[in-house]
Structure formats: C-alpha cells, structure tokens
mmCIF file with all atom_site columns, C-alpha atoms in Angstrom:
data_model
loop_
_atom_site.group_PDB
_atom_site.id
_atom_site.type_symbol
_atom_site.label_atom_id
_atom_site.label_alt_id
_atom_site.label_comp_id
_atom_site.label_asym_id
_atom_site.label_entity_id
_atom_site.label_seq_id
_atom_site.pdbx_PDB_ins_code
_atom_site.Cartn_x
_atom_site.Cartn_y
_atom_site.Cartn_z
_atom_site.occupancy
_atom_site.B_iso_or_equiv
_atom_site.pdbx_formal_charge
_atom_site.auth_seq_id
_atom_site.auth_comp_id
_atom_site.auth_asym_id
_atom_site.auth_atom_id
_atom_site.pdbx_PDB_model_num
ATOM 1   C CA . MET A 1 1   ? -0.015 -0.123  -0.104  1.00 0.00 ? 147 MET A CA 1
ATOM 2   C CA . ALA A 1 2   ? 2.676  2.476   0.979   1.00 0.00 ? 148 ALA A CA 1
ATOM 3   C CA . ASP A 1 3   ? 4.236  1.771   -2.759  1.00 0.00 ? 149 ASP A CA 1
ATOM 4   C CA . ASP A 1 4   ? 1.029  2.419   -4.236  1.00 0.00 ? 150 ASP A CA 1
ATOM 5   C CA . LEU A 1 5   ? 0.634  5.806   -2.568  1.00 0.00 ? 151 LEU A CA 1
ATOM 6   C CA . LEU A 1 6   ? 4.250  6.634   -3.268  1.00 0.00 ? 152 LEU A CA 1
ATOM 7   C CA . SER A 1 7   ? 3.871  5.907   -6.898  1.00 0.00 ? 153 SER A CA 1
ATOM 8   C CA . ALA A 1 8   ? 0.661  7.630   -7.259  1.00 0.00 ? 154 ALA A CA 1
ATOM 9   C CA . LEU A 1 9   ? 2.398  10.993  -5.471  1.00 0.00 ? 155 LEU A CA 1
ATOM 10  C CA . ARG A 1 10  ? 5.114  10.676  -8.029  1.00 0.00 ? 156 ARG A CA 1
ATOM 11  C CA . ASN A 1 11  ? 2.472  10.464  -10.746 1.00 0.00 ? 157 ASN A CA 1
ATOM 12  C CA . LEU A 1 12  ? 0.893  13.700  -9.309  1.00 0.00 ? 158 LEU A CA 1
ATOM 13  C CA . ALA A 1 13  ? 4.361  15.696  -9.119  1.00 0.00 ? 159 ALA A CA 1
ATOM 14  C CA . ASN A 1 14  ? 4.958  14.432  -12.889 1.00 0.00 ? 160 ASN A CA 1
ATOM 15  C CA . ARG A 1 15  ? 1.355  15.632  -13.712 1.00 0.00 ? 161 ARG A CA 1
ATOM 16  C CA . TRP A 1 16  ? 1.965  19.205  -12.089 1.00 0.00 ? 162 TRP A CA 1
ATOM 17  C CA . ALA A 1 17  ? 5.647  19.236  -13.759 1.00 0.00 ? 163 ALA A CA 1
ATOM 18  C CA . MET A 1 18  ? 3.514  19.098  -17.140 1.00 0.00 ? 164 MET A CA 1
ATOM 19  C CA . LYS A 1 19  ? 0.807  21.464  -16.424 1.00 0.00 ? 165 LYS A CA 1
ATOM 20  C CA . ALA A 1 20  ? 3.952  24.036  -15.327 1.00 0.00 ? 166 ALA A CA 1
ATOM 21  C CA . ARG A 1 21  ? 5.296  23.127  -18.823 1.00 0.00 ? 167 ARG A CA 1
ATOM 22  C CA . ASP A 1 22  ? 2.075  24.019  -20.484 1.00 0.00 ? 168 ASP A CA 1
ATOM 23  C CA . PHE A 1 23  ? 1.520  26.761  -18.469 1.00 0.00 ? 169 PHE A CA 1
ATOM 24  C CA . ASN A 1 24  ? 4.845  28.174  -19.294 1.00 0.00 ? 170 ASN A CA 1
ATOM 25  C CA . ARG A 1 25  ? 4.151  27.520  -23.070 1.00 0.00 ? 171 ARG A CA 1
ATOM 26  C CA . ASP A 1 26  ? 1.049  29.168  -23.133 1.00 0.00 ? 172 ASP A CA 1
ATOM 27  C CA . ALA A 1 27  ? 2.472  32.192  -21.170 1.00 0.00 ? 173 ALA A CA 1
ATOM 28  C CA . LYS A 1 28  ? 4.959  32.668  -23.967 1.00 0.00 ? 174 LYS A CA 1
ATOM 29  C CA . THR A 1 29  ? 2.590  32.572  -27.008 1.00 0.00 ? 175 THR A CA 1
ATOM 30  C CA . GLU A 1 30  ? 0.159  34.773  -25.414 1.00 0.00 ? 176 GLU A CA 1
ATOM 31  C CA . THR A 1 31  ? -0.138 38.325  -26.930 1.00 0.00 ? 177 THR A CA 1
ATOM 32  C CA . ASP A 1 32  ? -2.127 39.844  -23.801 1.00 0.00 ? 178 ASP A CA 1
ATOM 33  C CA . GLU A 1 33  ? 0.060  40.956  -20.980 1.00 0.00 ? 179 GLU A CA 1
ATOM 34  C CA . VAL A 1 34  ? -2.238 40.382  -18.295 1.00 0.00 ? 180 VAL A CA 1
ATOM 35  C CA . LYS A 1 35  ? -3.173 36.458  -19.728 1.00 0.00 ? 181 LYS A CA 1
ATOM 36  C CA . SER A 1 36  ? 0.679  36.005  -19.801 1.00 0.00 ? 182 SER A CA 1
ATOM 37  C CA . SER A 1 37  ? 1.641  36.968  -16.396 1.00 0.00 ? 183 SER A CA 1
ATOM 38  C CA . TYR A 1 38  ? -1.467 34.592  -15.256 1.00 0.00 ? 184 TYR A CA 1
ATOM 39  C CA . HIS A 1 39  ? -0.220 31.621  -17.165 1.00 0.00 ? 185 HIS A CA 1
ATOM 40  C CA . LYS A 1 40  ? 3.079  32.515  -15.797 1.00 0.00 ? 186 LYS A CA 1
ATOM 41  C CA . GLY A 1 41  ? 2.083  32.732  -12.140 1.00 0.00 ? 187 GLY A CA 1
ATOM 42  C CA . TYR A 1 42  ? 0.064  29.312  -12.790 1.00 0.00 ? 188 TYR A CA 1
ATOM 43  C CA . ALA A 1 43  ? 3.390  27.515  -14.256 1.00 0.00 ? 189 ALA A CA 1
ATOM 44  C CA . GLU A 1 44  ? 5.255  28.872  -11.231 1.00 0.00 ? 190 GLU A CA 1
ATOM 45  C CA . GLY A 1 45  ? 3.085  27.552  -8.559  1.00 0.00 ? 191 GLY A CA 1
ATOM 46  C CA . TYR A 1 46  ? 2.779  24.266  -10.414 1.00 0.00 ? 192 TYR A CA 1
ATOM 47  C CA . TYR A 1 47  ? 6.502  23.978  -10.930 1.00 0.00 ? 193 TYR A CA 1
ATOM 48  C CA . ARG A 1 48  ? 7.295  24.758  -7.043  1.00 0.00 ? 194 ARG A CA 1
ATOM 49  C CA . ALA A 1 49  ? 4.554  22.249  -6.140  1.00 0.00 ? 195 ALA A CA 1
ATOM 50  C CA . ALA A 1 50  ? 6.103  19.175  -8.163  1.00 0.00 ? 196 ALA A CA 1
ATOM 51  C CA . THR A 1 51  ? 9.489  20.224  -7.156  1.00 0.00 ? 197 THR A CA 1
ATOM 52  C CA . GLU A 1 52  ? 8.760  20.249  -3.305  1.00 0.00 ? 198 GLU A CA 1
ATOM 53  C CA . LEU A 1 53  ? 6.766  17.023  -3.537  1.00 0.00 ? 199 LEU A CA 1
ATOM 54  C CA . ALA A 1 54  ? 9.190  15.095  -5.699  1.00 0.00 ? 200 ALA A CA 1
ATOM 55  C CA . ALA A 1 55  ? 12.108 16.435  -2.982  1.00 0.00 ? 201 ALA A CA 1
ATOM 56  C CA . LEU A 1 56  ? 10.146 15.476  -0.104  1.00 0.00 ? 202 LEU A CA 1
ATOM 57  C CA . LEU A 1 57  ? 9.439  12.008  -1.848  1.00 0.00 ? 203 LEU A CA 1
ATOM 58  C CA . LYS A 1 58  ? 12.782 11.493  -2.571  1.00 0.00 ? 204 LYS A CA 1
ATOM 59  C CA . GLU A 1 59  ? 13.717 12.169  1.020   1.00 0.00 ? 205 GLU A CA 1
ATOM 60  C CA . GLN A 1 60  ? 11.376 9.776   2.038   1.00 0.00 ? 206 GLN A CA 1
ATOM 61  C CA . GLY A 1 61  ? 12.620 7.209   -0.294  1.00 0.00 ? 207 GLY A CA 1
ATOM 62  C CA . ASP A 1 62  ? 15.851 7.130   1.867   1.00 0.00 ? 208 ASP A CA 1
ATOM 63  C CA . LYS A 1 63  ? 13.743 6.285   4.972   1.00 0.00 ? 209 LYS A CA 1
ATOM 64  C CA . PRO A 1 64  ? 12.343 3.159   5.647   1.00 0.00 ? 210 PRO A CA 1
ATOM 65  C CA . ILE A 1 65  ? 8.570  2.951   5.504   1.00 0.00 ? 211 ILE A CA 1
ATOM 66  C CA . SER A 1 66  ? 7.584  0.738   8.332   1.00 0.00 ? 212 SER A CA 1
ATOM 67  C CA . ALA A 1 67  ? 8.923  1.030   11.812  1.00 0.00 ? 213 ALA A CA 1
ATOM 68  C CA . THR A 1 68  ? 9.786  -2.877  11.989  1.00 0.00 ? 214 THR A CA 1
ATOM 69  C CA . PRO A 1 69  ? 12.317 -4.571  9.933   1.00 0.00 ? 215 PRO A CA 1
ATOM 70  C CA . ALA A 1 70  ? 11.349 -7.358  7.985   1.00 0.00 ? 216 ALA A CA 1
ATOM 71  C CA . ALA A 1 71  ? 13.277 -10.503 8.959   1.00 0.00 ? 217 ALA A CA 1
ATOM 72  C CA . PRO A 1 72  ? 16.046 -11.506 6.317   1.00 0.00 ? 218 PRO A CA 1
ATOM 73  C CA . VAL A 1 73  ? 15.381 -14.495 4.325   1.00 0.00 ? 219 VAL A CA 1
ATOM 74  C CA . ALA A 1 74  ? 17.748 -17.289 3.994   1.00 0.00 ? 220 ALA A CA 1
ATOM 75  C CA . VAL A 1 75  ? 18.360 -18.834 0.266   1.00 0.00 ? 221 VAL A CA 1
ATOM 76  C CA . PRO A 1 76  ? 19.792 -22.295 0.186   1.00 0.00 ? 222 PRO A CA 1
ATOM 77  C CA . LYS A 1 77  ? 23.100 -22.139 -1.753  1.00 0.00 ? 223 LYS A CA 1
ATOM 78  C CA . ALA A 1 78  ? 21.540 -24.418 -4.263  1.00 0.00 ? 224 ALA A CA 1
ATOM 79  C CA . ALA A 1 79  ? 19.017 -22.048 -4.975  1.00 0.00 ? 225 ALA A CA 1
ATOM 80  C CA . ALA A 1 80  ? 21.304 -19.419 -5.434  1.00 0.00 ? 226 ALA A CA 1
ATOM 81  C CA . ALA A 1 81  ? 23.580 -21.256 -7.675  1.00 0.00 ? 227 ALA A CA 1
ATOM 82  C CA . VAL A 1 82  ? 20.345 -21.749 -10.097 1.00 0.00 ? 228 VAL A CA 1
ATOM 83  C CA . SER A 1 83  ? 18.979 -18.321 -9.647  1.00 0.00 ? 229 SER A CA 1
ATOM 84  C CA . ALA A 1 84  ? 17.093 -16.906 -12.679 1.00 0.00 ? 230 ALA A CA 1
ATOM 85  C CA . PRO A 1 85  ? 19.330 -14.374 -14.907 1.00 0.00 ? 231 PRO A CA 1
ATOM 86  C CA . ALA A 1 86  ? 19.161 -10.889 -13.596 1.00 0.00 ? 232 ALA A CA 1
ATOM 87  C CA . ALA A 1 87  ? 17.007 -8.285  -14.830 1.00 0.00 ? 233 ALA A CA 1
ATOM 88  C CA . PRO A 1 88  ? 18.684 -5.323  -17.016 1.00 0.00 ? 234 PRO A CA 1
ATOM 89  C CA . THR A 1 89  ? 19.662 -2.712  -14.857 1.00 0.00 ? 235 THR A CA 1
ATOM 90  C CA . TYR A 1 90  ? 18.791 0.909   -16.678 1.00 0.00 ? 236 TYR A CA 1
ATOM 91  C CA . ALA A 1 91  ? 20.274 4.127   -15.857 1.00 0.00 ? 237 ALA A CA 1
ATOM 92  C CA . THR A 1 92  ? 18.187 6.156   -13.520 1.00 0.00 ? 238 THR A CA 1
ATOM 93  C CA . ILE A 1 93  ? 17.020 9.410   -15.065 1.00 0.00 ? 239 ILE A CA 1
ATOM 94  C CA . THR A 1 94  ? 14.617 11.989  -13.545 1.00 0.00 ? 240 THR A CA 1
ATOM 95  C CA . VAL A 1 95  ? 11.198 12.739  -15.362 1.00 0.00 ? 241 VAL A CA 1
ATOM 96  C CA . GLY A 1 96  ? 12.319 16.161  -15.731 1.00 0.00 ? 242 GLY A CA 1
ATOM 97  C CA . GLU A 1 97  ? 15.464 15.327  -17.580 1.00 0.00 ? 243 GLU A CA 1
ATOM 98  C CA . VAL A 1 98  ? 13.784 13.239  -19.977 1.00 0.00 ? 244 VAL A CA 1
ATOM 99  C CA . LEU A 1 99  ? 11.066 16.103  -20.360 1.00 0.00 ? 245 LEU A CA 1
ATOM 100 C CA . THR A 1 100 ? 13.787 18.511  -21.383 1.00 0.00 ? 246 THR A CA 1
ATOM 101 C CA . LEU A 1 101 ? 15.315 16.067  -23.392 1.00 0.00 ? 247 LEU A CA 1
ATOM 102 C CA . LEU A 1 102 ? 12.344 15.291  -25.246 1.00 0.00 ? 248 LEU A CA 1
ATOM 103 C CA . SER A 1 103 ? 11.134 18.712  -25.716 1.00 0.00 ? 249 SER A CA 1
ATOM 104 C CA . TYR A 1 104 ? 14.871 19.725  -27.339 1.00 0.00 ? 250 TYR A CA 1
ATOM 105 C CA . GLU A 1 105 ? 13.712 17.113  -29.924 1.00 0.00 ? 251 GLU A CA 1
ATOM 106 C CA . GLY A 1 106 ? 10.389 18.418  -30.266 1.00 0.00 ? 252 GLY A CA 1
ATOM 107 C CA . ILE A 1 107 ? 8.306  16.125  -28.589 1.00 0.00 ? 253 ILE A CA 1
ATOM 108 C CA . ASP A 1 108 ? 5.738  16.801  -26.422 1.00 0.00 ? 254 ASP A CA 1
ATOM 109 C CA . PRO A 1 109 ? 4.087  13.437  -24.232 1.00 0.00 ? 255 PRO A CA 1
ATOM 110 C CA . ARG A 1 110 ? 1.005  14.035  -22.924 1.00 0.00 ? 256 ARG A CA 1
ATOM 111 C CA . ASP A 1 111 ? 1.688  11.613  -20.085 1.00 0.00 ? 257 ASP A CA 1
ATOM 112 C CA . ILE A 1 112 ? 4.919  10.613  -18.643 1.00 0.00 ? 258 ILE A CA 1
ATOM 113 C CA . GLU A 1 113 ? 5.177  7.766   -16.183 1.00 0.00 ? 259 GLU A CA 1
ATOM 114 C CA . GLN A 1 114 ? 8.339  6.737   -14.396 1.00 0.00 ? 260 GLN A CA 1
ATOM 115 C CA . ARG A 1 115 ? 8.393  2.930   -13.293 1.00 0.00 ? 261 ARG A CA 1
ATOM 116 C CA . LYS A 1 116 ? 10.509 1.237   -10.494 1.00 0.00 ? 262 LYS A CA 1
ATOM 117 C CA . ASP A 1 117 ? 12.636 -0.099  -12.707 1.00 0.00 ? 263 ASP A CA 1
ATOM 118 C CA . ASN A 1 118 ? 13.916 2.991   -14.311 1.00 0.00 ? 264 ASN A CA 1
ATOM 119 C CA . THR A 1 119 ? 11.937 2.822   -17.278 1.00 0.00 ? 265 THR A CA 1
ATOM 120 C CA . PHE A 1 120 ? 9.218  5.252   -18.604 1.00 0.00 ? 266 PHE A CA 1
ATOM 121 C CA . ARG A 1 121 ? 6.100  5.309   -20.525 1.00 0.00 ? 267 ARG A CA 1
ATOM 122 C CA . ALA A 1 122 ? 5.350  8.281   -22.730 1.00 0.00 ? 268 ALA A CA 1
ATOM 123 C CA . VAL A 1 123 ? 1.731  8.825   -23.739 1.00 0.00 ? 269 VAL A CA 1
ATOM 124 C CA . PHE A 1 124 ? 1.095  11.098  -26.336 1.00 0.00 ? 270 PHE A CA 1
ATOM 125 C CA . SER A 1 125 ? -2.073 12.985  -28.095 1.00 0.00 ? 271 SER A CA 1
ATOM 126 C CA . LYS A 1 126 ? -3.522 11.317  -31.010 1.00 0.00 ? 272 LYS A CA 1
ATOM 127 C CA . TRP A 1 127 ? -4.164 14.413  -32.647 1.00 0.00 ? 273 TRP A CA 1
ATOM 128 C CA . GLN A 1 128 ? -0.328 15.563  -32.694 1.00 0.00 ? 274 GLN A CA 1
ATOM 129 C CA . ASN A 1 129 ? 0.840  15.871  -36.528 1.00 0.00 ? 275 ASN A CA 1
ATOM 130 C CA . THR A 1 130 ? 3.569  13.211  -35.859 1.00 0.00 ? 276 THR A CA 1
ATOM 131 C CA . MET A 1 131 ? 3.746  9.525   -37.009 1.00 0.00 ? 277 MET A CA 1
ATOM 132 C CA . ASP A 1 132 ? 4.423  6.942   -34.601 1.00 0.00 ? 278 ASP A CA 1
ATOM 133 C CA . HIS A 1 133 ? 7.960  5.768   -36.559 1.00 0.00 ? 279 HIS A CA 1
ATOM 134 C CA . GLU A 1 134 ? 8.693  9.454   -36.534 1.00 0.00 ? 280 GLU A CA 1
ATOM 135 C CA . ARG A 1 135 ? 8.223  9.909   -33.105 1.00 0.00 ? 281 ARG A CA 1
ATOM 136 C CA . ILE A 1 136 ? 10.243 6.754   -32.308 1.00 0.00 ? 282 ILE A CA 1
ATOM 137 C CA . GLU A 1 137 ? 13.242 7.785   -34.800 1.00 0.00 ? 283 GLU A CA 1
ATOM 138 C CA . LYS A 1 138 ? 13.341 11.392  -32.896 1.00 0.00 ? 284 LYS A CA 1
ATOM 139 C CA . MET A 1 139 ? 13.358 9.692   -29.416 1.00 0.00 ? 285 MET A CA 1
ATOM 140 C CA . LYS A 1 140 ? 16.385 7.442   -30.776 1.00 0.00 ? 286 LYS A CA 1
ATOM 141 C CA . ARG A 1 141 ? 18.265 10.732  -31.842 1.00 0.00 ? 287 ARG A CA 1
ATOM 142 C CA . ALA A 1 142 ? 17.383 12.786  -28.779 1.00 0.00 ? 288 ALA A CA 1
ATOM 143 C CA . ASP A 1 143 ? 19.850 10.302  -26.688 1.00 0.00 ? 289 ASP A CA 1
ATOM 144 C CA . ASN A 1 144 ? 22.221 7.713   -28.021 1.00 0.00 ? 290 ASN A CA 1
ATOM 145 C CA . ARG A 1 145 ? 21.261 6.024   -24.533 1.00 0.00 ? 291 ARG A CA 1
ATOM 146 C CA . VAL A 1 146 ? 17.754 5.322   -25.093 1.00 0.00 ? 292 VAL A CA 1
ATOM 147 C CA . ILE A 1 147 ? 16.470 2.004   -25.707 1.00 0.00 ? 293 ILE A CA 1
ATOM 148 C CA . ILE A 1 148 ? 12.990 1.714   -27.043 1.00 0.00 ? 294 ILE A CA 1
ATOM 149 C CA . LEU A 1 149 ? 10.970 -1.386  -25.047 1.00 0.00 ? 295 LEU A CA 1
ATOM 150 C CA . SER A 1 150 ? 7.868  -1.414  -26.845 1.00 0.00 ? 296 SER A CA 1
ATOM 151 C CA . SER A 1 151 ? 5.498  1.039   -28.418 1.00 0.00 ? 297 SER A CA 1
ATOM 152 C CA . GLY A 1 152 ? 1.752  0.790   -29.691 1.00 0.00 ? 298 GLY A CA 1
ATOM 153 C CA . ARG A 1 153 ? -1.553 2.318   -28.783 1.00 0.00 ? 299 ARG A CA 1
ATOM 154 C CA . THR A 1 154 ? -3.490 2.659   -25.488 1.00 0.00 ? 300 THR A CA 1
ATOM 155 C CA . LYS A 1 155 ? -6.493 0.448   -25.174 1.00 0.00 ? 301 LYS A CA 1
ATOM 156 C CA . ASP A 1 156 ? -8.942 2.943   -23.836 1.00 0.00 ? 302 ASP A CA 1
ATOM 157 C CA . THR A 1 157 ? -8.162 6.039   -25.806 1.00 0.00 ? 303 THR A CA 1
ATOM 158 C CA . ASN A 1 158 ? -5.889 4.838   -28.545 1.00 0.00 ? 304 ASN A CA 1
ATOM 159 C CA . ASP A 1 159 ? -3.243 7.312   -28.022 1.00 0.00 ? 305 ASP A CA 1
ATOM 160 C CA . PRO A 1 160 ? 0.334  6.331   -29.209 1.00 0.00 ? 306 PRO A CA 1
ATOM 161 C CA . PHE A 1 161 ? 2.725  5.471   -26.522 1.00 0.00 ? 307 PHE A CA 1
ATOM 162 C CA . ILE A 1 162 ? 6.614  4.416   -26.430 1.00 0.00 ? 308 ILE A CA 1
ATOM 163 C CA . GLU A 1 163 ? 7.969  2.656   -23.566 1.00 0.00 ? 309 GLU A CA 1
ATOM 164 C CA . PHE A 1 164 ? 11.779 3.292   -23.296 1.00 0.00 ? 310 PHE A CA 1
ATOM 165 C CA . ALA A 1 165 ? 14.826 3.367   -20.970 1.00 0.00 ? 311 ALA A CA 1
ATOM 166 C CA . PHE A 1 166 ? 18.392 4.597   -20.977 1.00 0.00 ? 312 PHE A CA 1
ATOM 167 C CA . LYS A 1 167 ? 21.091 2.486   -21.324 1.00 0.00 ? 313 LYS A CA 1
ATOM 168 C CA . GLY A 1 168 ? 22.952 1.797   -18.066 1.00 0.00 ? 314 GLY A CA 1
ATOM 169 C CA . ASN A 1 169 ? 26.735 2.196   -17.158 1.00 0.00 ? 315 ASN A CA 1
#
C-alpha cells in the first residue's frame, strides 16, 4: 500500500510538472500581457509544487517505510546457484531530465510515467501531427542511451505510447 501511495504521489508530481510546462508554453505564446502573467503565475506555482513534492518523495525514499524491519530470508546455496538471470538495469534519470531531453527534440508527451525499474512510459496525443515511427526515430536521435522497449496504442483512448529506458553504465 505504501508503494502504491508513493507511486501515486510521483505521478501527481509528474502531472504538476507537465501542467507547469503547459502554462509556461501558453505564457510564451500569449500576446495579452495580463493573460501571459496569469499563465506564468500558474506555471511557477505548479513547478514549485512539483519540485517540492518530488524532493519530499526523494527524501522519503531514503527512509524505511515501516518501523519494524522485515526478517531476512535465508536462501539455500543450491537455489542461489540456479537463480534466474538478472533483469537488465537501466540508468536512473529523472522525469525532468527526460522531459527536457524530449522537448529539445520536439517531442511533447501528454503524460509520462516513471516506473520502479527506471523505465518510462510516454503517452502522446493522437491529434499530434507526428507519425508513430517518426516519434520513435526522434526519440532515438535525442540521446544515444535511449532503448525503445515497446510502442503502440493505449486500449482505452487509442493514444500512441512509447515505453523506453536509458542504457545503464
């Protein structure tokens, strides 16, 4: 339950960061000075809220969630020798860095989700004037560490998505 709550809070911080980006973009394109300052204020507020929540979550991530530590589990030596191959490890990149990287390449996801295994899922609007294969190529050009894990369309809204990660060291 605690992991679900932390995941929900991380997603909330990501949504706030994207709202800040959207309001900042609107402020830059707005010709009316009053509306522009209105958008800038919202962008600043969402940005501060997102960064404070992300900092709090990062700080909380260093502390154990429960007061009682779990008992260590003894693994038999025979089972340890026949263990499954290790899952690939990906580089740890923040959502902010990913958004910056994608925006430099002209890719604007509607939503981006960071998962526990350092993979990302970016969902795009189906109304964007970019074909799916073009978006994947732009993402590969954005950083040579990008690994495309999968892509397709969401089941509920039919929006394009790309699941990706960054090569570990």
